[in-house]
Amino acid sequence: MRPFFRASACAIVALALLSTPVLAAELTVSAAASLTNAFTELKAIFEKSHPNVMLHMNFAASNPLLKQIVEGAPVDVFASADQATMDKAAQGGCIDPASRRNFALNTLVLIVPRGAKHSPAAPADLAGADYARIGVGNPASVPAGRYTRESLMSLGLWDGLRSKMVMGASVRQVLDYVSRAEVDAGFVYATDARKGADKVDTVLTMSGHTPVEYPIARLKNAANAKDADAFIALVLSPEGQNVLAKYGFSAPGK
């Protein structure tokens, strides 16, 4: 009986191993903070169609994400909120240039706390006493801050408002400042204002800046190039574009 028992035990162990899900691969996507909600939903869609892949999402301002990549962070896909940061990634040899695609457009807006006493009718109103603190993404690291600087400089307002500015480490941090009424107004993307619509009011759409266009690319040294390409394909697909549209993004220009 003993040989039979051993064979049966081995068969049971083998069956148990076969029935246990095995993660064949891992995939890491670093994406701009403004993509948090849309990419979190895309993550669920991707994992459903790729059950043997563990997808990790890393959200932050675009420049810090690039810094992590340059310093050796194990990233497979990079999605930036501006072309300038992706250009730096390309110039540094971080991405495969053939994989780079534009996948979404956004809009820069001015918001105030929901139900605020004062709402600027024009950007120049921010110079008034009613707006002592203005939330802005730090232009040194946050694309939304750079778009804001461009817009206000085109109006001749940047220098005059700098003393009022409270710099955020990401566009989502600026949204939080306004949501909690820690600042009197703030500059964020329309998608962020939409997310926080229960706590903020959008009062102005800004102009005078380069288009808020989002590029995505596979890292040159991606450990999982196959699944990286599959994730990018999902983002660019009709299904992916519908998810982005759901969160307020528009399709990129051709």
PDB file of N, CA and C in Angstrom, residues 96-189:
ATOM      1  N   ASP A  96      11.794  53.907 -25.250  1.00  0.00           N
ATOM      2  CA  ASP A  96      11.885  53.465 -26.634  1.00  0.00           C
ATOM      3  C   ASP A  96      11.091  54.470 -27.465  1.00  0.00           C
ATOM      4  N   PRO A  97      11.755  55.309 -28.246  1.00  0.00           N
ATOM      5  CA  PRO A  97      11.048  56.376 -28.973  1.00  0.00           C
ATOM      6  C   PRO A  97       9.981  55.858 -29.926  1.00  0.00           C
ATOM      7  N   ALA A  98      10.149  54.641 -30.431  1.00  0.00           N
ATOM      8  CA  ALA A  98       9.171  54.081 -31.368  1.00  0.00           C
ATOM      9  C   ALA A  98       7.852  53.753 -30.684  1.00  0.00           C
ATOM     10  N   SER A  99       7.881  53.628 -29.348  1.00  0.00           N
ATOM     11  CA  SER A  99       6.662  53.270 -28.613  1.00  0.00           C
ATOM     12  C   SER A  99       5.884  54.492 -28.142  1.00  0.00           C
ATOM     13  N   ARG A 100       6.444  55.668 -28.305  1.00  0.00           N
ATOM     14  CA  ARG A 100       5.825  56.903 -27.784  1.00  0.00           C
ATOM     15  C   ARG A 100       4.564  57.270 -28.557  1.00  0.00           C
ATOM     16  N   ARG A 101       3.492  57.521 -27.807  1.00  0.00           N
ATOM     17  CA  ARG A 101       2.224  57.924 -28.415  1.00  0.00           C
ATOM     18  C   ARG A 101       1.542  58.987 -27.545  1.00  0.00           C
ATOM     19  N   ASN A 102       0.813  59.887 -28.184  1.00  0.00           N
ATOM     20  CA  ASN A 102      -0.046  60.822 -27.451  1.00  0.00           C
ATOM     21  C   ASN A 102      -1.396  60.155 -27.246  1.00  0.00           C
ATOM     22  N   PHE A 103      -1.948  60.244 -26.035  1.00  0.00           N
ATOM     23  CA  PHE A 103      -3.178  59.489 -25.787  1.00  0.00           C
ATOM     24  C   PHE A 103      -4.314  60.292 -25.165  1.00  0.00           C
ATOM     25  N   ALA A 104      -4.066  61.541 -24.736  1.00  0.00           N
ATOM     26  CA  ALA A 104      -5.153  62.308 -24.114  1.00  0.00           C
ATOM     27  C   ALA A 104      -4.835  63.790 -24.100  1.00  0.00           C
ATOM     28  N   LEU A 105      -5.904  64.588 -23.996  1.00  0.00           N
ATOM     29  CA  LEU A 105      -5.794  66.036 -23.836  1.00  0.00           C
ATOM     30  C   LEU A 105      -6.559  66.451 -22.583  1.00  0.00           C
ATOM     31  N   ASN A 106      -6.082  67.513 -21.941  1.00  0.00           N
ATOM     32  CA  ASN A 106      -6.744  68.045 -20.760  1.00  0.00           C
ATOM     33  C   ASN A 106      -6.851  69.559 -20.886  1.00  0.00           C
ATOM     34  N   THR A 107      -7.462  70.190 -19.901  1.00  0.00           N
ATOM     35  CA  THR A 107      -7.658  71.640 -19.904  1.00  0.00           C
ATOM     36  C   THR A 107      -7.260  72.203 -18.546  1.00  0.00           C
ATOM     37  N   LEU A 108      -6.585  73.344 -18.541  1.00  0.00           N
ATOM     38  CA  LEU A 108      -6.211  74.015 -17.300  1.00  0.00           C
ATOM     39  C   LEU A 108      -7.338  74.951 -16.871  1.00  0.00           C
ATOM     40  N   VAL A 109      -7.754  74.845 -15.616  1.00  0.00           N
ATOM     41  CA  VAL A 109      -8.857  75.678 -15.120  1.00  0.00           C
ATOM     42  C   VAL A 109      -8.493  76.306 -13.777  1.00  0.00           C
ATOM     43  N   LEU A 110      -9.237  77.339 -13.431  1.00  0.00           N
ATOM     44  CA  LEU A 110      -9.108  77.991 -12.122  1.00  0.00           C
ATOM     45  C   LEU A 110     -10.315  77.590 -11.285  1.00  0.00           C
ATOM     46  N   ILE A 111     -10.045  77.138 -10.063  1.00  0.00           N
ATOM     47  CA  ILE A 111     -11.126  76.708  -9.180  1.00  0.00           C
ATOM     48  C   ILE A 111     -11.083  77.474  -7.858  1.00  0.00           C
ATOM     49  N   VAL A 112     -12.205  77.487  -7.173  1.00  0.00           N
ATOM     50  CA  VAL A 112     -12.316  78.079  -5.837  1.00  0.00           C
ATOM     51  C   VAL A 112     -13.050  77.075  -4.958  1.00  0.00           C
ATOM     52  N   PRO A 113     -12.964  77.208  -3.633  1.00  0.00           N
ATOM     53  CA  PRO A 113     -13.722  76.313  -2.759  1.00  0.00           C
ATOM     54  C   PRO A 113     -15.217  76.397  -3.069  1.00  0.00           C
ATOM     55  N   ARG A 114     -15.909  75.284  -2.952  1.00  0.00           N
ATOM     56  CA  ARG A 114     -17.342  75.227  -3.262  1.00  0.00           C
ATOM     57  C   ARG A 114     -18.105  76.250  -2.419  1.00  0.00           C
ATOM     58  N   GLY A 115     -18.896  77.096  -3.100  1.00  0.00           N
ATOM     59  CA  GLY A 115     -19.697  78.094  -2.406  1.00  0.00           C
ATOM     60  C   GLY A 115     -18.906  79.261  -1.853  1.00  0.00           C
ATOM     61  N   ALA A 116     -17.688  79.468  -2.373  1.00  0.00           N
ATOM     62  CA  ALA A 116     -16.854  80.575  -1.880  1.00  0.00           C
ATOM     63  C   ALA A 116     -17.559  81.917  -2.060  1.00  0.00           C
ATOM     64  N   LYS A 117     -17.288  82.842  -1.144  1.00  0.00           N
ATOM     65  CA  LYS A 117     -17.882  84.184  -1.215  1.00  0.00           C
ATOM     66  C   LYS A 117     -17.499  84.912  -2.489  1.00  0.00           C
ATOM     67  N   HIS A 118     -16.250  84.718  -2.879  1.00  0.00           N
ATOM     68  CA  HIS A 118     -15.718  85.470  -4.020  1.00  0.00           C
ATOM     69  C   HIS A 118     -15.267  84.521  -5.125  1.00  0.00           C
ATOM     70  N   SER A 119     -15.615  84.848  -6.352  1.00  0.00           N
ATOM     71  CA  SER A 119     -15.184  84.095  -7.521  1.00  0.00           C
ATOM     72  C   SER A 119     -14.637  85.064  -8.555  1.00  0.00           C
ATOM     73  N   PRO A 120     -13.389  84.884  -8.988  1.00  0.00           N
ATOM     74  CA  PRO A 120     -12.812  85.812  -9.965  1.00  0.00           C
ATOM     75  C   PRO A 120     -13.519  85.728 -11.312  1.00  0.00           C
ATOM     76  N   ALA A 121     -13.829  86.867 -11.874  1.00  0.00           N
ATOM     77  CA  ALA A 121     -14.449  86.923 -13.201  1.00  0.00           C
ATOM     78  C   ALA A 121     -13.394  86.886 -14.289  1.00  0.00           C
ATOM     79  N   ALA A 122     -12.152  87.191 -13.908  1.00  0.00           N
ATOM     80  CA  ALA A 122     -11.026  87.174 -14.831  1.00  0.00           C
ATOM     81  C   ALA A 122      -9.768  86.892 -14.018  1.00  0.00           C
ATOM     82  N   PRO A 123      -8.711  86.339 -14.627  1.00  0.00           N
ATOM     83  CA  PRO A 123      -7.486  86.044 -13.888  1.00  0.00           C
ATOM     84  C   PRO A 123      -6.911  87.259 -13.159  1.00  0.00           C
ATOM     85  N   ALA A 124      -7.088  88.457 -13.733  1.00  0.00           N
ATOM     86  CA  ALA A 124      -6.551  89.665 -13.110  1.00  0.00           C
ATOM     87  C   ALA A 124      -7.166  89.928 -11.746  1.00  0.00           C
ATOM     88  N   ASP A 125      -8.360  89.389 -11.487  1.00  0.00           N
ATOM     89  CA  ASP A 125      -9.014  89.582 -10.192  1.00  0.00           C
ATOM     90  C   ASP A 125      -8.228  88.932  -9.052  1.00  0.00           C
ATOM     91  N   LEU A 126      -7.366  87.979  -9.384  1.00  0.00           N
ATOM     92  CA  LEU A 126      -6.574  87.298  -8.355  1.00  0.00           C
ATOM     93  C   LEU A 126      -5.610  88.253  -7.662  1.00  0.00           C
ATOM     94  N   ALA A 127      -5.354  89.391  -8.268  1.00  0.00           N
ATOM     95  CA  ALA A 127      -4.470  90.386  -7.649  1.00  0.00           C
ATOM     96  C   ALA A 127      -5.156  91.105  -6.489  1.00  0.00           C
ATOM     97  N   GLY A 128      -6.476  90.967  -6.385  1.00  0.00           N
ATOM     98  CA  GLY A 128      -7.222  91.654  -5.338  1.00  0.00           C
ATOM     99  C   GLY A 128      -7.045  91.042  -3.959  1.00  0.00           C
ATOM    100  N   ALA A 129      -7.508  91.780  -2.954  1.00  0.00           N
ATOM    101  CA  ALA A 129      -7.341  91.372  -1.554  1.00  0.00           C
ATOM    102  C   ALA A 129      -8.139  90.120  -1.190  1.00  0.00           C
ATOM    103  N   ASP A 130      -9.149  89.778  -1.980  1.00  0.00           N
ATOM    104  CA  ASP A 130      -9.963  88.597  -1.685  1.00  0.00           C
ATOM    105  C   ASP A 130      -9.216  87.288  -1.926  1.00  0.00           C
ATOM    106  N   TYR A 131      -8.079  87.377  -2.586  1.00  0.00           N
ATOM    107  CA  TYR A 131      -7.321  86.167  -2.930  1.00  0.00           C
ATOM    108  C   TYR A 131      -5.909  86.282  -2.361  1.00  0.00           C
ATOM    109  N   ALA A 132      -5.788  85.905  -1.091  1.00  0.00           N
ATOM    110  CA  ALA A 132      -4.503  86.035  -0.402  1.00  0.00           C
ATOM    111  C   ALA A 132      -3.598  84.832  -0.653  1.00  0.00           C
ATOM    112  N   ARG A 133      -4.201  83.655  -0.926  1.00  0.00           N
ATOM    113  CA  ARG A 133      -3.438  82.431  -1.146  1.00  0.00           C
ATOM    114  C   ARG A 133      -3.975  81.735  -2.395  1.00  0.00           C
ATOM    115  N   ILE A 134      -3.053  81.424  -3.321  1.00  0.00           N
ATOM    116  CA  ILE A 134      -3.428  80.811  -4.596  1.00  0.00           C
ATOM    117  C   ILE A 134      -2.624  79.528  -4.780  1.00  0.00           C
ATOM    118  N   GLY A 135      -3.325  78.423  -4.938  1.00  0.00           N
ATOM    119  CA  GLY A 135      -2.653  77.134  -5.115  1.00  0.00           C
ATOM    120  C   GLY A 135      -2.160  76.945  -6.542  1.00  0.00           C
ATOM    121  N   VAL A 136      -0.876  76.581  -6.651  1.00  0.00           N
ATOM    122  CA  VAL A 136      -0.247  76.365  -7.963  1.00  0.00           C
ATOM    123  C   VAL A 136       0.702  75.174  -7.849  1.00  0.00           C
ATOM    124  N   GLY A 137       0.678  74.287  -8.826  1.00  0.00           N
ATOM    125  CA  GLY A 137       1.674  73.218  -8.857  1.00  0.00           C
ATOM    126  C   GLY A 137       3.056  73.821  -9.054  1.00  0.00           C
ATOM    127  N   ASN A 138       4.027  73.302  -8.341  1.00  0.00           N
ATOM    128  CA  ASN A 138       5.392  73.831  -8.456  1.00  0.00           C
ATOM    129  C   ASN A 138       5.903  73.660  -9.892  1.00  0.00           C
ATOM    130  N   PRO A 139       6.163  74.768 -10.606  1.00  0.00           N
ATOM    131  CA  PRO A 139       6.587  74.644 -12.004  1.00  0.00           C
ATOM    132  C   PRO A 139       7.885  73.855 -12.184  1.00  0.00           C
ATOM    133  N   ALA A 140       8.675  73.750 -11.134  1.00  0.00           N
ATOM    134  CA  ALA A 140       9.938  73.017 -11.235  1.00  0.00           C
ATOM    135  C   ALA A 140       9.712  71.515 -11.394  1.00  0.00           C
ATOM    136  N   SER A 141       8.555  71.029 -10.962  1.00  0.00           N
ATOM    137  CA  SER A 141       8.331  69.584 -10.997  1.00  0.00           C
ATOM    138  C   SER A 141       6.939  69.162 -11.457  1.00  0.00           C
ATOM    139  N   VAL A 142       6.008  70.097 -11.539  1.00  0.00           N
ATOM    140  CA  VAL A 142       4.620  69.754 -11.852  1.00  0.00           C
ATOM    141  C   VAL A 142       4.199  70.392 -13.178  1.00  0.00           C
ATOM    142  N   PRO A 143       3.875  69.590 -14.195  1.00  0.00           N
ATOM    143  CA  PRO A 143       3.462  70.160 -15.474  1.00  0.00           C
ATOM    144  C   PRO A 143       2.324  71.163 -15.360  1.00  0.00           C
ATOM    145  N   ALA A 144       1.332  70.904 -14.502  1.00  0.00           N
ATOM    146  CA  ALA A 144       0.221  71.850 -14.348  1.00  0.00           C
ATOM    147  C   ALA A 144       0.726  73.207 -13.895  1.00  0.00           C
ATOM    148  N   GLY A 145       1.778  73.204 -13.095  1.00  0.00           N
ATOM    149  CA  GLY A 145       2.387  74.464 -12.660  1.00  0.00           C
ATOM    150  C   GLY A 145       3.056  75.195 -13.807  1.00  0.00           C
ATOM    151  N   ARG A 146       3.652  74.441 -14.705  1.00  0.00           N
ATOM    152  CA  ARG A 146       4.288  75.070 -15.864  1.00  0.00           C
ATOM    153  C   ARG A 146       3.230  75.645 -16.810  1.00  0.00           C
ATOM    154  N   TYR A 147       2.159  74.918 -17.001  1.00  0.00           N
ATOM    155  CA  TYR A 147       1.073  75.453 -17.831  1.00  0.00           C
ATOM    156  C   TYR A 147       0.497  76.725 -17.197  1.00  0.00           C
ATOM    157  N   THR A 148       0.373  76.714 -15.867  1.00  0.00           N
ATOM    158  CA  THR A 148      -0.142  77.890 -15.159  1.00  0.00           C
ATOM    159  C   THR A 148       0.790  79.079 -15.345  1.00  0.00           C
ATOM    160  N   ARG A 149       2.075  78.829 -15.200  1.00  0.00           N
ATOM    161  CA  ARG A 149       3.057  79.910 -15.373  1.00  0.00           C
ATOM    162  C   ARG A 149       2.983  80.484 -16.784  1.00  0.00           C
ATOM    163  N   GLU A 150       2.901  79.611 -17.776  1.00  0.00           N
ATOM    164  CA  GLU A 150       2.791  80.082 -19.161  1.00  0.00           C
ATOM    165  C   GLU A 150       1.555  80.954 -19.346  1.00  0.00           C
ATOM    166  N   SER A 151       0.438  80.479 -18.810  1.00  0.00           N
ATOM    167  CA  SER A 151      -0.827  81.191 -18.978  1.00  0.00           C
ATOM    168  C   SER A 151      -0.785  82.566 -18.309  1.00  0.00           C
ATOM    169  N   LEU A 152      -0.298  82.583 -17.061  1.00  0.00           N
ATOM    170  CA  LEU A 152      -0.262  83.864 -16.333  1.00  0.00           C
ATOM    171  C   LEU A 152       0.788  84.812 -16.900  1.00  0.00           C
ATOM    172  N   MET A 153       1.882  84.261 -17.399  1.00  0.00           N
ATOM    173  CA  MET A 153       2.893  85.122 -18.029  1.00  0.00           C
ATOM    174  C   MET A 153       2.337  85.756 -19.298  1.00  0.00           C
ATOM    175  N   SER A 154       1.521  85.007 -20.033  1.00  0.00           N
ATOM    176  CA  SER A 154       0.943  85.562 -21.265  1.00  0.00           C
ATOM    177  C   SER A 154       0.007  86.728 -20.959  1.00  0.00           C
ATOM    178  N   LEU A 155      -0.491  86.766 -19.707  1.00  0.00           N
ATOM    179  CA  LEU A 155      -1.379  87.847 -19.270  1.00  0.00           C
ATOM    180  C   LEU A 155      -0.643  88.918 -18.476  1.00  0.00           C
ATOM    181  N   GLY A 156       0.645  88.716 -18.286  1.00  0.00           N
ATOM    182  CA  GLY A 156       1.444  89.667 -17.507  1.00  0.00           C
ATOM    183  C   GLY A 156       1.145  89.623 -16.020  1.00  0.00           C
ATOM    184  N   LEU A 157       0.678  88.475 -15.522  1.00  0.00           N
ATOM    185  CA  LEU A 157       0.247  88.378 -14.124  1.00  0.00           C
ATOM    186  C   LEU A 157       1.164  87.540 -13.238  1.00  0.00           C
ATOM    187  N   TRP A 158       2.024  86.759 -13.825  1.00  0.00           N
ATOM    188  CA  TRP A 158       2.803  85.789 -13.037  1.00  0.00           C
ATOM    189  C   TRP A 158       3.614  86.456 -11.929  1.00  0.00           C
ATOM    190  N   ASP A 159       4.433  87.410 -12.268  1.00  0.00           N
ATOM    191  CA  ASP A 159       5.309  88.044 -11.269  1.00  0.00           C
ATOM    192  C   ASP A 159       4.512  88.714 -10.157  1.00  0.00           C
ATOM    193  N   GLY A 160       3.425  89.369 -10.513  1.00  0.00           N
ATOM    194  CA  GLY A 160       2.639  90.081  -9.506  1.00  0.00           C
ATOM    195  C   GLY A 160       1.918  89.159  -8.539  1.00  0.00           C
ATOM    196  N   LEU A 161       1.684  87.891  -8.940  1.00  0.00           N
ATOM    197  CA  LEU A 161       0.948  86.959  -8.088  1.00  0.00           C
ATOM    198  C   LEU A 161       1.847  85.987  -7.327  1.00  0.00           C
ATOM    199  N   ARG A 162       3.128  85.995  -7.607  1.00  0.00           N
ATOM    200  CA  ARG A 162       4.020  84.980  -7.038  1.00  0.00           C
ATOM    201  C   ARG A 162       4.034  84.992  -5.519  1.00  0.00           C
ATOM    202  N   SER A 163       3.929  86.163  -4.907  1.00  0.00           N
ATOM    203  CA  SER A 163       3.985  86.230  -3.445  1.00  0.00           C
ATOM    204  C   SER A 163       2.763  85.573  -2.794  1.00  0.00           C
ATOM    205  N   LYS A 164       1.702  85.374  -3.552  1.00  0.00           N
ATOM    206  CA  LYS A 164       0.480  84.755  -3.019  1.00  0.00           C
ATOM    207  C   LYS A 164       0.446  83.243  -3.239  1.00  0.00           C
ATOM    208  N   MET A 165       1.362  82.748  -4.004  1.00  0.00           N
ATOM    209  CA  MET A 165       1.279  81.355  -4.436  1.00  0.00           C
ATOM    210  C   MET A 165       1.709  80.367  -3.363  1.00  0.00           C
ATOM    211  N   VAL A 166       0.892  79.334  -3.201  1.00  0.00           N
ATOM    212  CA  VAL A 166       1.210  78.199  -2.332  1.00  0.00           C
ATOM    213  C   VAL A 166       1.500  77.035  -3.275  1.00  0.00           C
ATOM    214  N   MET A 167       2.753  76.602  -3.318  1.00  0.00           N
ATOM    215  CA  MET A 167       3.166  75.595  -4.285  1.00  0.00           C
ATOM    216  C   MET A 167       2.796  74.180  -3.833  1.00  0.00           C
ATOM    217  N   GLY A 168       2.226  73.419  -4.760  1.00  0.00           N
ATOM    218  CA  GLY A 168       1.866  72.032  -4.486  1.00  0.00           C
ATOM    219  C   GLY A 168       2.845  71.084  -5.162  1.00  0.00           C
ATOM    220  N   ALA A 169       3.031  69.908  -4.561  1.00  0.00           N
ATOM    221  CA  ALA A 169       3.945  68.916  -5.112  1.00  0.00           C
ATOM    222  C   ALA A 169       3.323  68.131  -6.264  1.00  0.00           C
ATOM    223  N   SER A 170       2.009  68.277  -6.454  1.00  0.00           N
ATOM    224  CA  SER A 170       1.304  67.652  -7.577  1.00  0.00           C
ATOM    225  C   SER A 170       0.007  68.407  -7.784  1.00  0.00           C
ATOM    226  N   VAL A 171      -0.620  68.189  -8.917  1.00  0.00           N
ATOM    227  CA  VAL A 171      -1.888  68.869  -9.192  1.00  0.00           C
ATOM    228  C   VAL A 171      -2.969  68.387  -8.220  1.00  0.00           C
ATOM    229  N   ARG A 172      -2.887  67.133  -7.786  1.00  0.00           N
ATOM    230  CA  ARG A 172      -3.850  66.621  -6.824  1.00  0.00           C
ATOM    231  C   ARG A 172      -3.681  67.288  -5.460  1.00  0.00           C
ATOM    232  N   GLN A 173      -2.474  67.670  -5.115  1.00  0.00           N
ATOM    233  CA  GLN A 173      -2.273  68.385  -3.856  1.00  0.00           C
ATOM    234  C   GLN A 173      -2.902  69.770  -3.921  1.00  0.00           C
ATOM    235  N   VAL A 174      -2.796  70.428  -5.058  1.00  0.00           N
ATOM    236  CA  VAL A 174      -3.453  71.729  -5.228  1.00  0.00           C
ATOM    237  C   VAL A 174      -4.964  71.569  -5.110  1.00  0.00           C
ATOM    238  N   LEU A 175      -5.495  70.518  -5.709  1.00  0.00           N
ATOM    239  CA  LEU A 175      -6.931  70.239  -5.589  1.00  0.00           C
ATOM    240  C   LEU A 175      -7.317  70.078  -4.116  1.00  0.00           C
ATOM    241  N   ASP A 176      -6.497  69.378  -3.353  1.00  0.00           N
ATOM    242  CA  ASP A 176      -6.767  69.192  -1.922  1.00  0.00           C
ATOM    243  C   ASP A 176      -6.747  70.521  -1.176  1.00  0.00           C
ATOM    244  N   TYR A 177      -5.779  71.390  -1.519  1.00  0.00           N
ATOM    245  CA  TYR A 177      -5.702  72.707  -0.874  1.00  0.00           C
ATOM    246  C   TYR A 177      -7.019  73.469  -1.060  1.00  0.00           C
ATOM    247  N   VAL A 178      -7.515  73.465  -2.296  1.00  0.00           N
ATOM    248  CA  VAL A 178      -8.748  74.210  -2.592  1.00  0.00           C
ATOM    249  C   VAL A 178      -9.948  73.514  -1.948  1.00  0.00           C
ATOM    250  N   SER A 179      -9.986  72.195  -2.015  1.00  0.00           N
ATOM    251  CA  SER A 179     -11.100  71.436  -1.436  1.00  0.00           C
ATOM    252  C   SER A 179     -11.265  71.720   0.049  1.00  0.00           C
ATOM    253  N   ARG A 180     -10.131  71.912   0.745  1.00  0.00           N
ATOM    254  CA  ARG A 180     -10.162  72.168   2.184  1.00  0.00           C
ATOM    255  C   ARG A 180     -10.185  73.659   2.501  1.00  0.00           C
ATOM    256  N   ALA A 181     -10.305  74.502   1.457  1.00  0.00           N
ATOM    257  CA  ALA A 181     -10.320  75.962   1.610  1.00  0.00           C
ATOM    258  C   ALA A 181      -9.069  76.472   2.317  1.00  0.00           C
ATOM    259  N   GLU A 182      -7.954  75.789   2.087  1.00  0.00           N
ATOM    260  CA  GLU A 182      -6.678  76.245   2.625  1.00  0.00           C
ATOM    261  C   GLU A 182      -6.082  77.341   1.741  1.00  0.00           C
ATOM    262  N   VAL A 183      -6.613  77.457   0.525  1.00  0.00           N
ATOM    263  CA  VAL A 183      -6.252  78.551  -0.380  1.00  0.00           C
ATOM    264  C   VAL A 183      -7.557  79.130  -0.920  1.00  0.00           C
ATOM    265  N   ASP A 184      -7.486  80.331  -1.457  1.00  0.00           N
ATOM    266  CA  ASP A 184      -8.691  81.012  -1.947  1.00  0.00           C
ATOM    267  C   ASP A 184      -9.029  80.643  -3.393  1.00  0.00           C
ATOM    268  N   ALA A 185      -8.045  80.131  -4.105  1.00  0.00           N
ATOM    269  CA  ALA A 185      -8.234  79.714  -5.498  1.00  0.00           C
ATOM    270  C   ALA A 185      -7.056  78.832  -5.875  1.00  0.00           C
ATOM    271  N   GLY A 186      -7.189  78.102  -6.967  1.00  0.00           N
ATOM    272  CA  GLY A 186      -6.090  77.249  -7.383  1.00  0.00           C
ATOM    273  C   GLY A 186      -6.224  76.831  -8.833  1.00  0.00           C
ATOM    274  N   PHE A 187      -5.096  76.479  -9.427  1.00  0.00           N
ATOM    275  CA  PHE A 187      -5.062  76.060 -10.822  1.00  0.00           C
ATOM    276  C   PHE A 187      -4.864  74.544 -10.900  1.00  0.00           C
ATOM    277  N   VAL A 188      -5.813  73.868 -11.539  1.00  0.00           N
ATOM    278  CA  VAL A 188      -5.751  72.425 -11.711  1.00  0.00           C
ATOM    279  C   VAL A 188      -6.244  72.079 -13.110  1.00  0.00           C
ATOM    280  N   TYR A 189      -6.239  70.786 -13.412  1.00  0.00           N
ATOM    281  CA  TYR A 189      -6.823  70.350 -14.679  1.00  0.00           C
ATOM    282  C   TYR A 189      -8.333  70.210 -14.539  1.00  0.00           C
TER     283      TYR A 189
END
